[in-house]
Amino acid sequence: ELNMDLFRKCLEPINRCLGDSKMLKSCVHEIVLAGGSTRIPKVQALLCDLFNGKELNKSVNADEAVAYGAAVYAAMLSNNDAAQLQVQEMLLLDITPVSTGLQTAGGVIIGLETVGGVMTVLIP
């Protein structure tokens, strides 16, 4: 219950997508889970409830889905015409910013350092 407001926020993009597409929940044939938050049992239960008990498809490897999305994003950002041609009709949503970092309270985490408690870019 402590994190329920955060769990409910996971449903906002789904409701927005359904609203934008003017699609009813009953028209959704399959719910495929991919991504970190979908591993949380409470998020899975909320999704199942949102879609009136429909069984969730957990067959997609979340790590592979993220890696595939990163590869598509890299192709979109590249100057390689052949790569861009292959992804020109794809649309990626909900992407982590290009620079991802880590901020710690104590300063050092195995192999990763922060300078004076300020975030150090891990992936430039």
Coordinates of C-alpha atoms in Angstrom, one line a residue:
E1 CA 0.0 0.0 0.0
L2 CA 2.9 2.3 0.7
N3 CA 3.8 2.5 -3.1
M4 CA 0.3 2.2 -4.4
D5 CA 0.3 5.8 -5.8
L6 CA 3.5 4.9 -7.8
F7 CA 2.0 1.6 -9.0
R8 CA -1.1 3.4 -10.3
K9 CA 1.1 5.8 -12.2
C10 CA 2.3 2.8 -14.2
L11 CA -1.2 2.5 -15.6
E12 CA -1.4 6.2 -16.8
P13 CA 0.4 5.6 -20.1
I14 CA -1.9 2.7 -20.8
N15 CA -5.0 4.6 -20.1
R16 CA -3.7 7.5 -22.2
C17 CA -2.9 5.2 -25.1
L18 CA -6.3 3.7 -25.0
G19 CA -7.9 7.1 -24.8
D20 CA -5.8 8.5 -27.6
S21 CA -6.6 5.6 -29.9
K22 CA -10.3 5.6 -28.9
M23 CA -9.9 1.9 -28.2
L24 CA -11.9 0.0 -25.7
K25 CA -10.1 -2.3 -23.2
S26 CA -12.2 -5.2 -24.5
C27 CA -10.7 -4.7 -28.0
V28 CA -7.2 -5.5 -26.7
H29 CA -6.4 -9.1 -27.7
E30 CA -3.1 -9.6 -25.8
I31 CA -1.2 -7.8 -23.1
V32 CA 2.6 -8.4 -23.6
L33 CA 4.8 -7.4 -20.6
A34 CA 8.2 -6.0 -21.3
G35 CA 10.3 -3.7 -19.1
G36 CA 11.4 -3.4 -15.5
S37 CA 8.2 -2.3 -13.8
T38 CA 6.3 -5.2 -15.4
R39 CA 8.3 -7.6 -13.2
I40 CA 6.6 -6.2 -10.0
P41 CA 3.8 -8.6 -9.0
K42 CA 1.5 -5.7 -7.9
V43 CA 1.9 -4.0 -11.3
Q44 CA 1.0 -7.3 -12.9
A45 CA -2.1 -7.6 -10.7
L46 CA -3.2 -4.0 -11.5
L47 CA -2.8 -4.6 -15.2
C48 CA -4.8 -7.8 -15.0
D49 CA -7.5 -6.0 -13.1
L50 CA -7.4 -3.1 -15.6
F51 CA -8.1 -5.5 -18.4
N52 CA -10.9 -7.3 -16.5
G53 CA -8.8 -10.4 -15.6
K54 CA -7.2 -11.0 -19.0
E55 CA -4.2 -13.2 -18.7
L56 CA -0.9 -11.4 -19.2
N57 CA 1.7 -12.6 -21.7
K58 CA 5.0 -12.8 -19.9
S59 CA 6.9 -14.6 -22.6
V60 CA 9.0 -11.7 -23.8
N61 CA 12.4 -11.4 -22.3
A62 CA 12.3 -7.9 -20.8
D63 CA 16.1 -7.4 -21.1
E64 CA 16.0 -8.4 -24.8
A65 CA 13.1 -6.0 -25.4
V66 CA 15.1 -3.2 -23.8
A67 CA 18.3 -4.1 -25.8
Y68 CA 16.2 -4.2 -29.1
G69 CA 14.7 -0.8 -28.3
A70 CA 18.1 0.6 -27.6
A71 CA 19.4 -0.8 -31.0
V72 CA 16.4 0.8 -32.8
Y73 CA 17.0 4.1 -31.1
A74 CA 20.7 4.0 -32.0
A75 CA 19.8 3.4 -35.6
M76 CA 17.4 6.3 -35.6
L77 CA 20.2 8.6 -34.2
S78 CA 22.9 7.3 -36.5
N79 CA 24.1 9.0 -39.7
N80 CA 23.9 5.6 -41.4
D81 CA 21.3 5.8 -44.2
A82 CA 20.9 2.0 -44.4
A83 CA 20.2 1.8 -40.7
Q84 CA 17.8 4.7 -40.7
L85 CA 15.9 3.2 -43.7
Q86 CA 15.2 0.0 -41.7
V87 CA 13.7 1.9 -38.8
Q88 CA 12.1 4.9 -40.5
E89 CA 8.5 3.8 -39.8
M90 CA 9.2 2.9 -36.1
L91 CA 8.1 5.0 -33.2
L92 CA 9.7 4.6 -29.8
L93 CA 8.0 6.0 -26.7
D94 CA 9.0 6.2 -23.1
I95 CA 12.8 6.2 -23.7
T96 CA 15.3 6.7 -20.9
P97 CA 17.4 9.9 -21.6
V98 CA 20.5 9.4 -23.6
S99 CA 22.7 10.2 -20.6
T100 CA 22.0 8.0 -17.6
G101 CA 23.8 8.5 -14.3
L102 CA 23.7 7.4 -10.7
Q103 CA 23.6 9.5 -7.5
T104 CA 24.5 8.0 -4.2
A105 CA 24.2 9.2 -0.6
G106 CA 27.6 7.8 0.4
G107 CA 29.7 8.6 -2.7
V108 CA 31.0 5.3 -3.9
I109 CA 29.3 2.2 -5.2
I110 CA 31.5 -0.7 -6.4
G111 CA 33.3 0.6 -9.5
L112 CA 31.1 3.7 -9.8
E113 CA 32.1 7.0 -8.2
T114 CA 30.3 10.2 -7.6
V115 CA 32.2 13.4 -7.2
G116 CA 31.0 15.2 -4.1
G117 CA 27.7 13.4 -4.1
V118 CA 26.9 14.7 -7.6
M119 CA 25.8 12.4 -10.4
T120 CA 28.5 10.9 -12.7
V121 CA 27.3 10.1 -16.2
L122 CA 27.5 6.3 -16.7
I123 CA 26.3 6.1 -20.3
P124 CA 27.2 9.2 -22.2

